[in-house]
Short mmCIF file of C-alpha atoms and ligand atoms in Angstrom, two decimals:
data_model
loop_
_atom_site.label_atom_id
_atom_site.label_comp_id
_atom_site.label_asym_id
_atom_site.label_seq_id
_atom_site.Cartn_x
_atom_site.Cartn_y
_atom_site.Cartn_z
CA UNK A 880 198.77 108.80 102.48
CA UNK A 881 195.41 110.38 102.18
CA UNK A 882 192.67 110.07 99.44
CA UNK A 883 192.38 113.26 97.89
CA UNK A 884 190.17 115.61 99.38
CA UNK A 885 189.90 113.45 102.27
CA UNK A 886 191.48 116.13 104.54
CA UNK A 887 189.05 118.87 102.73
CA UNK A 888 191.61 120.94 100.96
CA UNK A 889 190.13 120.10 98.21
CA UNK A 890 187.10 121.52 99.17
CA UNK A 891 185.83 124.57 97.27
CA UNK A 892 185.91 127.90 99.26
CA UNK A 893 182.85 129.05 100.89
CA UNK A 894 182.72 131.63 98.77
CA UNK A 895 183.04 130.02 95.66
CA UNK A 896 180.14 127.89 96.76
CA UNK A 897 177.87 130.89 97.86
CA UNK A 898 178.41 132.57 94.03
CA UNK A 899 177.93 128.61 92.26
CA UNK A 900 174.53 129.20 90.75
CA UNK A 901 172.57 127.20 93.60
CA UNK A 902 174.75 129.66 96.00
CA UNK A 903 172.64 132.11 94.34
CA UNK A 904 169.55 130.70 94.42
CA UNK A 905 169.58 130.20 98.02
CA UNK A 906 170.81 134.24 98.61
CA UNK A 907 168.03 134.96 97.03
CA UNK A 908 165.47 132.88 99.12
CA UNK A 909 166.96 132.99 102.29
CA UNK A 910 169.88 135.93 101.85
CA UNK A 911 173.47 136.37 102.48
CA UNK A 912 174.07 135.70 105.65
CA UNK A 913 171.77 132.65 106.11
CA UNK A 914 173.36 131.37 103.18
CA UNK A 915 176.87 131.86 104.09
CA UNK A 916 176.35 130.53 107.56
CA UNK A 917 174.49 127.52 106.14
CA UNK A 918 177.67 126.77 103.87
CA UNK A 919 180.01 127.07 105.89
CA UNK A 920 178.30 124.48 108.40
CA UNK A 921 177.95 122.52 104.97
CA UNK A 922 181.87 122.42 104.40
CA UNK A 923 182.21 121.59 108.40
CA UNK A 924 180.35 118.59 108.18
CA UNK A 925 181.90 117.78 104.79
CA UNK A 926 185.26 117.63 106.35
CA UNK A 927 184.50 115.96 109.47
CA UNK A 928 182.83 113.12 107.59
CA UNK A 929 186.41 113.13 105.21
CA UNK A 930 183.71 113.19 102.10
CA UNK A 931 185.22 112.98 98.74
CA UNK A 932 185.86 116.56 97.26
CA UNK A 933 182.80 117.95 95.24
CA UNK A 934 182.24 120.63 93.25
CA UNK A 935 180.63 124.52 94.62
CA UNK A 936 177.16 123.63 92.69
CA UNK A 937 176.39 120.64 94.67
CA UNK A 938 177.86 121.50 98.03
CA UNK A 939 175.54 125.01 97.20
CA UNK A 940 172.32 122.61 97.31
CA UNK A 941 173.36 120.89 100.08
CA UNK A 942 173.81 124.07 101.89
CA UNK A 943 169.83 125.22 100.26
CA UNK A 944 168.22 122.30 101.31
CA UNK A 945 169.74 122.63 105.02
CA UNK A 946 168.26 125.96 104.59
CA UNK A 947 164.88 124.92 103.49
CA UNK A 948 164.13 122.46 106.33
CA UNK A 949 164.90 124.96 108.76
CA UNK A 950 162.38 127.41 107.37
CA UNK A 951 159.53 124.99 107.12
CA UNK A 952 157.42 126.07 109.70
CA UNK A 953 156.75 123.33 112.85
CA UNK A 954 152.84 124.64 112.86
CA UNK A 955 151.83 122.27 109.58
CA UNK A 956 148.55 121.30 107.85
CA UNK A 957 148.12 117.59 108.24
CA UNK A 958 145.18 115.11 107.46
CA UNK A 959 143.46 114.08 110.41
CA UNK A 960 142.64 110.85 109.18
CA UNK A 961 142.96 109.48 113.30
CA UNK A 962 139.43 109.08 113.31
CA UNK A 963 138.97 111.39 116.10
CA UNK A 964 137.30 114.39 114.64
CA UNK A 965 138.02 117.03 117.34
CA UNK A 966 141.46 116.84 117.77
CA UNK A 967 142.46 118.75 120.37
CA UNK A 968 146.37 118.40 119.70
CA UNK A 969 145.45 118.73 116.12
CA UNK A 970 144.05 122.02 116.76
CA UNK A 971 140.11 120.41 117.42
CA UNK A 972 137.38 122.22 115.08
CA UNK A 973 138.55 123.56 111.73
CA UNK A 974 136.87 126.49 110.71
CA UNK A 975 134.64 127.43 107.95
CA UNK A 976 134.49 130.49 105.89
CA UNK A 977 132.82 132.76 107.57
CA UNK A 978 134.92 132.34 110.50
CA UNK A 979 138.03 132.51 108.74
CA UNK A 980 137.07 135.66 106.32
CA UNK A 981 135.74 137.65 109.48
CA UNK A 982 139.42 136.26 111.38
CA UNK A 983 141.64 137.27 107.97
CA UNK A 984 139.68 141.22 107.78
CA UNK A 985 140.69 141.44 111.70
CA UNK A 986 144.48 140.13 111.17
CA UNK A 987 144.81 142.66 108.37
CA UNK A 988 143.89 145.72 109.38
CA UNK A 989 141.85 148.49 112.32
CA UNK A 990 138.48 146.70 113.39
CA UNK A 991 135.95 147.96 115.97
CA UNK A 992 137.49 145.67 118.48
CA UNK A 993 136.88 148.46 121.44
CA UNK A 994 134.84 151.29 119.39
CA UNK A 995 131.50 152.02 119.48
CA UNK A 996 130.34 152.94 115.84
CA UNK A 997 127.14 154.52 117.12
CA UNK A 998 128.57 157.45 119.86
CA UNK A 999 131.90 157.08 118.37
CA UNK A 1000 133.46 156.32 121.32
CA UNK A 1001 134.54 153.81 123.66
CA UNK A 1002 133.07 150.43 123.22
CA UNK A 1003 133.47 146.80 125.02
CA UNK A 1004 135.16 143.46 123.14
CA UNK A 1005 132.48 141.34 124.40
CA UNK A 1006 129.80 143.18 123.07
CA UNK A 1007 131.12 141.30 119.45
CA UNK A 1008 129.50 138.27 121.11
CA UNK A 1009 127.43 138.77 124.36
CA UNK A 1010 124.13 139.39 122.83
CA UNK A 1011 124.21 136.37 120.69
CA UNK A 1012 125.31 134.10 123.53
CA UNK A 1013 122.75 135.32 126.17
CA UNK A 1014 119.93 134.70 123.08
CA UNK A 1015 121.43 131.09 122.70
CA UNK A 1016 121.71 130.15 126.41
CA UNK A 1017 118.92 132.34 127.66
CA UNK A 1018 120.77 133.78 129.81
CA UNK A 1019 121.03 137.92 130.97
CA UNK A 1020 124.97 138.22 130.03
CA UNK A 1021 127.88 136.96 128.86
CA UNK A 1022 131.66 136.98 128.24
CA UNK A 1023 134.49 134.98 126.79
CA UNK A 1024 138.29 134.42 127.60
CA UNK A 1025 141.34 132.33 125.92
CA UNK A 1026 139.69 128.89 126.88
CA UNK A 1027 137.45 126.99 129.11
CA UNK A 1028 140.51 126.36 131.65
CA UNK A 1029 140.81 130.23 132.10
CA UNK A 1030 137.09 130.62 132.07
CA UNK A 1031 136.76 128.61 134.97
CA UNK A 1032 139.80 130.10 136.82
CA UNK A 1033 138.47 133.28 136.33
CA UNK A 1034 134.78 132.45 137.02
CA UNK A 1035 136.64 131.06 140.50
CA UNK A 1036 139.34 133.69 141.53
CA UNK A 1037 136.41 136.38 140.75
CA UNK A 1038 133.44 134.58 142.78
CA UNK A 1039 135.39 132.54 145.73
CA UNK A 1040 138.75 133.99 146.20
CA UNK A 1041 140.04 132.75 149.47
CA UNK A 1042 136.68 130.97 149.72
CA UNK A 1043 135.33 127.28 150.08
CA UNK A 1044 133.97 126.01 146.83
CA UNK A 1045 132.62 122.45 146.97
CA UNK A 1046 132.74 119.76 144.23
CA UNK A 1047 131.82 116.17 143.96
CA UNK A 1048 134.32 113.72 144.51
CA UNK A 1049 132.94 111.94 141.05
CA UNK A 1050 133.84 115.09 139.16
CA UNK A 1051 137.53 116.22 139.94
CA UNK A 1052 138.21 115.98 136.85
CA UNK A 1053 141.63 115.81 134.73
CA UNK A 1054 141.25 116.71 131.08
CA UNK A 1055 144.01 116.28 128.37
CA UNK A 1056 147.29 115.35 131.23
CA UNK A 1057 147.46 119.54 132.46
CA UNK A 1058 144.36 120.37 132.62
CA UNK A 1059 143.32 119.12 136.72
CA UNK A 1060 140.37 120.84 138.43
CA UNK A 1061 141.85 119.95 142.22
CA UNK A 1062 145.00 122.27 140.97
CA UNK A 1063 143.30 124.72 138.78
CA UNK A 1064 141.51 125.62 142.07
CA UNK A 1065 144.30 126.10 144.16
CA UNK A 1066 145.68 128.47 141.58
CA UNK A 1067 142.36 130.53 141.60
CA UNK A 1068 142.86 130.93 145.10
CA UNK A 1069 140.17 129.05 145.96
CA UNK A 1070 139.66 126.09 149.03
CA UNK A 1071 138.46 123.00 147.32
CA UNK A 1072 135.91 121.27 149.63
CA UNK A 1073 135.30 117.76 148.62
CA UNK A 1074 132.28 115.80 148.51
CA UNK A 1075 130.53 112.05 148.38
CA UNK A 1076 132.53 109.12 147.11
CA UNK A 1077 134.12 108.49 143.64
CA UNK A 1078 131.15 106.49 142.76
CA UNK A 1079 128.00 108.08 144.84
CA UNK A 1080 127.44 111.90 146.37
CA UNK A 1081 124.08 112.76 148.17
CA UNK A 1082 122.84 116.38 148.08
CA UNK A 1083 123.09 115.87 151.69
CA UNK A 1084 126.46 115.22 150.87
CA UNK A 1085 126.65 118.85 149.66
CA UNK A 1086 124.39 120.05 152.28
CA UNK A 1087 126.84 119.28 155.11
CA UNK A 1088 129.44 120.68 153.18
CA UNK A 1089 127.88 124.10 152.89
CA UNK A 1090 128.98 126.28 155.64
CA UNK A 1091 129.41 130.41 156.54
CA UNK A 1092 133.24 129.76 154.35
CA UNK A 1093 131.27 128.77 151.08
CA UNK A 1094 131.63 130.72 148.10
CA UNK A 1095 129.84 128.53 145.80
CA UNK A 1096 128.86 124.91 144.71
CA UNK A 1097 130.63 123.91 141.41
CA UNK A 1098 129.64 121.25 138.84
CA UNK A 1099 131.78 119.60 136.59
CA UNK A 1100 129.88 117.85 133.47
CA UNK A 1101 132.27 114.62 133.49
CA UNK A 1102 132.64 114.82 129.11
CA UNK A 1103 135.42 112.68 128.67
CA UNK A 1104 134.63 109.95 131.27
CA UNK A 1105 131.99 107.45 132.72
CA UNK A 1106 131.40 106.18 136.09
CA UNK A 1107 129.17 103.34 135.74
CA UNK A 1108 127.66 100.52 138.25
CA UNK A 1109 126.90 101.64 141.49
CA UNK A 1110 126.51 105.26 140.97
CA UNK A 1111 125.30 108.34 142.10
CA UNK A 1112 125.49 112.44 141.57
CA UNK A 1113 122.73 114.87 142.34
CA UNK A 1114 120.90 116.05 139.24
CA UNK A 1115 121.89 120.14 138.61
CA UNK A 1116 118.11 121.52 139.17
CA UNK A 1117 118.32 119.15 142.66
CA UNK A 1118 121.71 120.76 143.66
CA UNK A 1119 120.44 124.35 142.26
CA UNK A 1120 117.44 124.46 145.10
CA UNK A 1121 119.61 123.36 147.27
CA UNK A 1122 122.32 126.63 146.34
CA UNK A 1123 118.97 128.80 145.97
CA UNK A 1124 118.09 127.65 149.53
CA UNK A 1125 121.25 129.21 150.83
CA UNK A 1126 121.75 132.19 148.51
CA UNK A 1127 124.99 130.56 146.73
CA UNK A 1128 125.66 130.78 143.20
CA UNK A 1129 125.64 127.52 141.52
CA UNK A 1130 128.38 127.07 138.80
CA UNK A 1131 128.31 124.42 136.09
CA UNK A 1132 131.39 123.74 133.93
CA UNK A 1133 129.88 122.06 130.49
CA UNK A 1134 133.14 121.20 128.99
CA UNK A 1135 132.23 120.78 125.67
CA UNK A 1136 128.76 123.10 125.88
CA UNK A 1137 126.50 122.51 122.95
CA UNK A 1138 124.38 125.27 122.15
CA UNK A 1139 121.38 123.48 119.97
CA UNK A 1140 120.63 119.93 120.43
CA UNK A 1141 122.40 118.00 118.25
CA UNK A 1142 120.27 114.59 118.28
CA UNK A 1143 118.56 116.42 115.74
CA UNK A 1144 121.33 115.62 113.73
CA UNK A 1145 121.57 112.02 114.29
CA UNK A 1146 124.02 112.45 117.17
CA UNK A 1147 124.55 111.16 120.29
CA UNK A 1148 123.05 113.46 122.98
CA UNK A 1149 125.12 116.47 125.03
CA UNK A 1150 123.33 118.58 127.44
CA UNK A 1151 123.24 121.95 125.96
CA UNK A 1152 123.91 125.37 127.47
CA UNK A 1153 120.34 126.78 127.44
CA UNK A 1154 119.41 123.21 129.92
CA UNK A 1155 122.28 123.78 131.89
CA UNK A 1156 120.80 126.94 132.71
CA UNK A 1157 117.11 126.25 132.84
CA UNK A 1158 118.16 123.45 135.03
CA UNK A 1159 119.43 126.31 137.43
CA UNK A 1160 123.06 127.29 137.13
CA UNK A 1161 124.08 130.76 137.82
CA UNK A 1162 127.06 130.38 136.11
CA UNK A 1163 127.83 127.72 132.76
CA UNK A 1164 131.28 127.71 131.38
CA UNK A 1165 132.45 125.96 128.02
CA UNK A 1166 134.78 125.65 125.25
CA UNK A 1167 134.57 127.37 121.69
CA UNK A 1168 136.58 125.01 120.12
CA UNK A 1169 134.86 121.94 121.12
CA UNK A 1170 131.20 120.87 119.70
CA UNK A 1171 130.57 124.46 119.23
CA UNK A 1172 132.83 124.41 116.68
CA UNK A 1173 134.67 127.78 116.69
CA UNK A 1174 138.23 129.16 117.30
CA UNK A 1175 139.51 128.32 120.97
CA UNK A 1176 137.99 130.31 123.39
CA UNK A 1177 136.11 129.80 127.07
CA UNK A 1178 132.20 130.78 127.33
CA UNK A 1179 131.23 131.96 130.30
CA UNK A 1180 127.49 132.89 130.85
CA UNK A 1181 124.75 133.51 132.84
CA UNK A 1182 123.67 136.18 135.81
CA UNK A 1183 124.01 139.64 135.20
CA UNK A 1184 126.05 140.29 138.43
CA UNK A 1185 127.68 137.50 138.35
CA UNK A 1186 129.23 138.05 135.07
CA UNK A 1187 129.70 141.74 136.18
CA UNK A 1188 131.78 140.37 139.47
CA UNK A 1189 134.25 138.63 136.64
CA UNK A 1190 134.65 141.35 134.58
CA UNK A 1191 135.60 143.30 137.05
CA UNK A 1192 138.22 140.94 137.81
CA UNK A 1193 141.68 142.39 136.96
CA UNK A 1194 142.74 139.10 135.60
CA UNK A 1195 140.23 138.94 133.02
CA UNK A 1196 142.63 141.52 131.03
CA UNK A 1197 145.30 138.80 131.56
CA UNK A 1198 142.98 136.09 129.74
CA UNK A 1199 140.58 138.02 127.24
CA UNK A 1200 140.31 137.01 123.71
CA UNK A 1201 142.61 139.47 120.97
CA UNK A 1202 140.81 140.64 118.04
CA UNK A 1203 141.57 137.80 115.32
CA UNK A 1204 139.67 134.76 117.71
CA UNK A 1205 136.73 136.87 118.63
CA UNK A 1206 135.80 137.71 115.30
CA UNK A 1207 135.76 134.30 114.17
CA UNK A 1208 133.91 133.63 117.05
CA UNK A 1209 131.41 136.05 116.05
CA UNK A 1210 130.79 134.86 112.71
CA UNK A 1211 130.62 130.96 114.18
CA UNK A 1212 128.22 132.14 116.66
CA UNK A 1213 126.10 134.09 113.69
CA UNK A 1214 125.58 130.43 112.28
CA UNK A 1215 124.01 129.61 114.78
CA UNK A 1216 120.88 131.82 114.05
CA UNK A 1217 119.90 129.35 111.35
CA UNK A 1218 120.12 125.57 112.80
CA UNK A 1219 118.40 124.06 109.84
CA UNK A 1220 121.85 125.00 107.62
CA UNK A 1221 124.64 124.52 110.44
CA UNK A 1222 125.79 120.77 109.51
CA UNK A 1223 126.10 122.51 105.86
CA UNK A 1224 127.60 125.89 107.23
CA UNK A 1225 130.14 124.61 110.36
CA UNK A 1226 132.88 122.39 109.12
CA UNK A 1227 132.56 120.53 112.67
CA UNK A 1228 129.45 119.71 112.20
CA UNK A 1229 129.45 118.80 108.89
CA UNK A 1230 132.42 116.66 109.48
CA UNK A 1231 130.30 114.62 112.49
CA UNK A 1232 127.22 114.27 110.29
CA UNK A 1233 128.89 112.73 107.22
CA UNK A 1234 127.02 109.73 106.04
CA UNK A 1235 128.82 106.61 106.84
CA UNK A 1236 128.11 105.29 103.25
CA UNK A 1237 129.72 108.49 101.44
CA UNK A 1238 132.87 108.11 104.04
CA UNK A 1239 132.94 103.93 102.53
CA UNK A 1240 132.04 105.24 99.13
CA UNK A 1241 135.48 107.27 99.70
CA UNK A 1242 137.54 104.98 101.21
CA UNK A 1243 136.42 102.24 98.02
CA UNK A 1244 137.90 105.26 95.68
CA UNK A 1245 140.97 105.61 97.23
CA UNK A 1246 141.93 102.04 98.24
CA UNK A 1247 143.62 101.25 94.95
CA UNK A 1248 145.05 105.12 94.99
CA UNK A 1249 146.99 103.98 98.36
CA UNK A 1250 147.79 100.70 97.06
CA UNK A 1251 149.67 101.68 94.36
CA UNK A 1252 151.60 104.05 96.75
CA UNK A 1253 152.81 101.77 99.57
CA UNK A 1254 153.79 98.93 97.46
CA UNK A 1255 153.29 95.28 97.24
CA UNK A 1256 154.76 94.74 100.72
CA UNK A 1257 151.11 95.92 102.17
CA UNK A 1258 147.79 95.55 101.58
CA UNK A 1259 144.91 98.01 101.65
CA UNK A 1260 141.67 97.03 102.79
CA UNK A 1261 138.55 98.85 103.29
CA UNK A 1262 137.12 98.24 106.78
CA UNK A 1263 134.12 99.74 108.77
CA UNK A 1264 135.30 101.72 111.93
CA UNK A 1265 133.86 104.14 114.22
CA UNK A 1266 135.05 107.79 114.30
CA UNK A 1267 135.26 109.54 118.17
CA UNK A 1268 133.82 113.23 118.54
CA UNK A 1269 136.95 114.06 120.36
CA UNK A 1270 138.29 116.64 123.25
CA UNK A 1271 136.95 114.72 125.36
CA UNK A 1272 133.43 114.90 124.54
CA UNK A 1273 131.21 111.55 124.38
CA UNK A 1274 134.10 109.20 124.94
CA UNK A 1275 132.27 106.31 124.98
CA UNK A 1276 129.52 106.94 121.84
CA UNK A 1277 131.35 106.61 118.96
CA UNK A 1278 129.97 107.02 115.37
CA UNK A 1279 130.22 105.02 112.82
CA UNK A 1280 132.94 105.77 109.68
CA UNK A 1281 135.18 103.61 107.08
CA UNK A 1282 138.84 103.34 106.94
CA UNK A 1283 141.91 102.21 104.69
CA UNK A 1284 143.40 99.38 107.14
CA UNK A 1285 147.21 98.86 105.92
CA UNK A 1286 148.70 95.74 106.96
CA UNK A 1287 152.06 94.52 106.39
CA UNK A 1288 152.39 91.71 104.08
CA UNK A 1289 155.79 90.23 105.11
CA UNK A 1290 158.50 90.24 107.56
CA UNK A 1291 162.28 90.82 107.01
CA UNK A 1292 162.56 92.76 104.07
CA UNK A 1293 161.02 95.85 103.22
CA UNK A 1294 159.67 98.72 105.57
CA UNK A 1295 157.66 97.88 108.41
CA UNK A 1296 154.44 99.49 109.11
CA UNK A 1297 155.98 101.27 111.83
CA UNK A 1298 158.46 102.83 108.76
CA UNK A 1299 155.37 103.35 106.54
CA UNK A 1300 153.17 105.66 109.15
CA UNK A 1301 156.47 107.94 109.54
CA UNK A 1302 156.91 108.42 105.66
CA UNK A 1303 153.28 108.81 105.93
CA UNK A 1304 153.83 111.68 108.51
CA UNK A 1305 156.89 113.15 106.33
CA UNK A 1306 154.58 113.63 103.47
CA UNK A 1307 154.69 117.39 102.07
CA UNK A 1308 150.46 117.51 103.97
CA UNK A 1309 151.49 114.84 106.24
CA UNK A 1310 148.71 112.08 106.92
CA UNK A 1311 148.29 110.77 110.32
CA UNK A 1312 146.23 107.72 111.13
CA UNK A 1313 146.02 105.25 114.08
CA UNK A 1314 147.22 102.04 114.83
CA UNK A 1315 144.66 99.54 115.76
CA UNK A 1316 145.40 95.38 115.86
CA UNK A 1317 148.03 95.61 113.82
CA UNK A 1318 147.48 97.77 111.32
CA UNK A 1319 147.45 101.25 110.55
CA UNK A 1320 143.72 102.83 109.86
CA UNK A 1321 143.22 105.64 108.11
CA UNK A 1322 139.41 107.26 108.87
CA UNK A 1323 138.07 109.13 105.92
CA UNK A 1324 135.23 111.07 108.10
CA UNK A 1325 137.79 114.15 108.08
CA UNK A 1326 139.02 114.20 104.50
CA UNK A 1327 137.73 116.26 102.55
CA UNK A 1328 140.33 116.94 99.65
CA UNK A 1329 140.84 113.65 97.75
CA UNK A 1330 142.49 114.83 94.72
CA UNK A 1331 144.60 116.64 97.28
CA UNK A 1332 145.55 113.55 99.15
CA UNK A 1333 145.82 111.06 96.34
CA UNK A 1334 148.75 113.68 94.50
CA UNK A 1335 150.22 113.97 98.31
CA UNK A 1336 150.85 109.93 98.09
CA UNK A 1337 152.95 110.53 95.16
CA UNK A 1338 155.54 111.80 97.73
CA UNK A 1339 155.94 108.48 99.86
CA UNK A 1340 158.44 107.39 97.45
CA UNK A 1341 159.49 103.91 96.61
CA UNK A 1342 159.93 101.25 99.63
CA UNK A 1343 163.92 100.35 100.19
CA UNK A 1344 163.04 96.75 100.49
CA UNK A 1345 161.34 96.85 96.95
CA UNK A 1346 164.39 98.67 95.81
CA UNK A 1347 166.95 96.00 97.05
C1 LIG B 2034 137.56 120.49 127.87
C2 LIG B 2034 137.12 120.79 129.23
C3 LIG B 2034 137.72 121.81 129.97
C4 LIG B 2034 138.90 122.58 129.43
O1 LIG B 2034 138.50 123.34 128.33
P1 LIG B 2034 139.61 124.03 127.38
O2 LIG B 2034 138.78 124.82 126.43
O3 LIG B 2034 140.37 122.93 126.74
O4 LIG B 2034 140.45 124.89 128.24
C5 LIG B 2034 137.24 122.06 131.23
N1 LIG B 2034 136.20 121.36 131.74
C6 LIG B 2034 135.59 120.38 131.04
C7 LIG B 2034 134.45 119.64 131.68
C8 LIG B 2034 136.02 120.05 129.77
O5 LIG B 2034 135.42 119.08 129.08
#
């Protein structure tokens, strides 16, 4: 003897449930066949889970809301409350809106990506942004690709292929787990010559190394690391005489490449592109979507035939920037003309610069907001913190922010904090924060819409242990 419907005769028919009213809501969303696939997978599960019999209307919203979560989109907004303002798995800078107008008018329609207004004929992509970047770096040309990997594995497979290229032992680098010089160099076709120690290399540690094989000496600005104590590397205008001296070009991978000096800002110190060059690179290579603050992109700059060589390089077609990216890094570069209004113009920037006191004055605003949404079971507490720059630039100077600490007020019952940072993550804008001692930190440096956030709580929903 069964329970009624526990077999599922007594489930309504799949069409029945796609004409119900919610049936029709959903055709009209998502259309027929979505809909009547999603329903019948509805009805599957029903009946495998022997669920009592319900009527067309509810197994209909059942089948919409399956629907629903598979449309939402995986590439979400979030707020990057981690305290780590350039992100790089949260996409690093945001843009502003001159970046993102100049971006939308390229999405939508024809732009003068490869047209010359003036002859009316052909014209080049990196014209959109060469002039500007040789005025900022000083140097005679320049180009840019999909990212600073790509602009160093092109700088390399056009300038050494097949070729020794020597590096300091102290800057094989590994950025973000993929990114590994040693093996980016093997895939540019290039022999990697080692030189020095971990801690200490000699420019006559370079000096041996040179030989009739070398293409050229690289250096790697070590952003998201320190080697402290015992130390030594050769200074780049030291290690540029010495490439001078025996006609190689010297190449200097920035990494995060500034291109004004942002102490004037109040922060901490990053060589910028223009020293890297005055200090004698041939060659500087750098990320747009690092300090500089644009849309991801690699920056490659510097001698005339140098950057010739590259673009002459078949595989720069395989890692040039499309039309929507270079026209936002246009418009970030065009910023750039007027330093005195950057930290106001370049969301980056602006972010970085916040005043520490406005971030607490923030944080003191929202504490009871946040209280009220996670319940009696935590507490909310407004604590000083320090924010990190991010991708891998500055590691070790941080700058100082506030946070909302959340600790969990008891054991047993109730969500753990563990619980609370996913609902916090399953929030329609999810927020993501960082655990630190024990509790779960939420930096303010980075948010920016606090009406916005406080109605986003409202979604968090009541905790099951206050419910029991
Ligand atoms: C970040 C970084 C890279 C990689 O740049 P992407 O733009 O992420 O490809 C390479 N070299 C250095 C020194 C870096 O800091």
């Amino acid at each position: 003897m069964s329970a009624p419907g526990a077999n599922g005769h007594r489930l309504p028919s799949v069409d029945a449930v796609v004409r119900s009213e919610e049936g029709a809501r959903a055709v009209v969303r998502f259309g027929h066949p979505a809909t009547v696939a999603a329903v019948r997978e509805t009805l599957a599960e029903w009946r495998a889970a022997k669920r009592a019999p319900a009527d067309a209307s509810l197994l209909a919203a059942a089948a919409l809301e399956r629907l629903a979560e598979a449309a939402a989109p995986s590439l979400r907004p979030v707020f990057n409350l981690t305290g780590t303002v350039l992100h790089t798995n949260l996409g690093r800078a945001p843009l502003g809106p001159a970046a993102t107008t100049a971006a939308v008018a390229a999405m939508r329609g024809p732009v003068t990506l490869e047209f010359d207004l003036a002859s009316g004929g052909r014209g080049e992509r990196d014209d959109h942004v060469r002039a500007l970047l040789s005025t900022l770096s000083g140097t005679a040309d320049a180009t840019a690709v999909n990212n600073n990997a790509a602009a160093l594995l092109l700088a390399l497979n056009s300038l050494a292929l097949g070729r020794e290229v020597v590096v300091s032992r102290g800057e094989l680098i590994e950025i973000g787990g993929s990114f590994r010089l040693p093996e980016i160099m093997t895939r540019a076709g290039v022999h990697l010559i080692e030189v020095g120690t971990t801690n200490r290399t000699h420019l006559r540690d370079y000096a041996a190394a040179i030989g009739p094989a070398t293409a050229l000496v690289l250096k790697v600005h070590p952003s998201n690391y320190r080697i402290e104590g015992f130390t030594a590397a050769v200074p780049a205008h030291a290690l540029a005489e010495l490439t001078r001296a025996r006609g190689l070009p010297l190449l200097h991978d920035l990494g995060s490449g500034v291109l004004i000096d942002l102490s004037r800002f109040g922060l901490p110190r990053e060589p910028t592109v223009a020293e890297a060059v005055t200090q004698g690179a041939d060659l500087v290579t750098f990320s747009g979507d690092k300090l500089l603050g644009g849309p991801q992109a690699g920056l490659i700059v510097g001698r005339g035939d140098l950057v010739a060589e590259i673009n002459r390089n078949p595989l720069k077609r395989a890692l040039r920037l499309d039309k929507i990216r270079l026209a936002a890094l246009a418009a970030t570069l065009a910023l750039y003309r007027d330093p005195g209004r950057l930290a106001a113009r370049l969301p980056a920037l602006g972010l970085l610069t916040r005043p520490e006191q406005e971030i607490r004055a923030a944080a003191i605003r929202l504490a009871p907001v946040l209280q009220a949404a996670v319940g009696a079971a935590f507490s909310v507490e407004v604590v000083p913190c320090r924010s990190e720059i991010g991708s891998g630039a500055l590691p070790v100077q941080t700058i100082p922010s506030a946070a909302l600490a959340i600790a969990s007020r008891r054991r047993g019952a109730g969500r753990t904090l563990l619980e609370l940072a996913r609902a916090l993550r399953n929030l329609p804008m999810p927020v993501i924060g960082r655990f630190a001692a024990g509790r779960l930190l939420l930096d303010l440096r980075c948010l920016e819409d606090e009406p916005g956030f406080a109605a986003n709580l409202a979604g968090i929903g009541t905790d099951p242990g206050d419910a029991a």
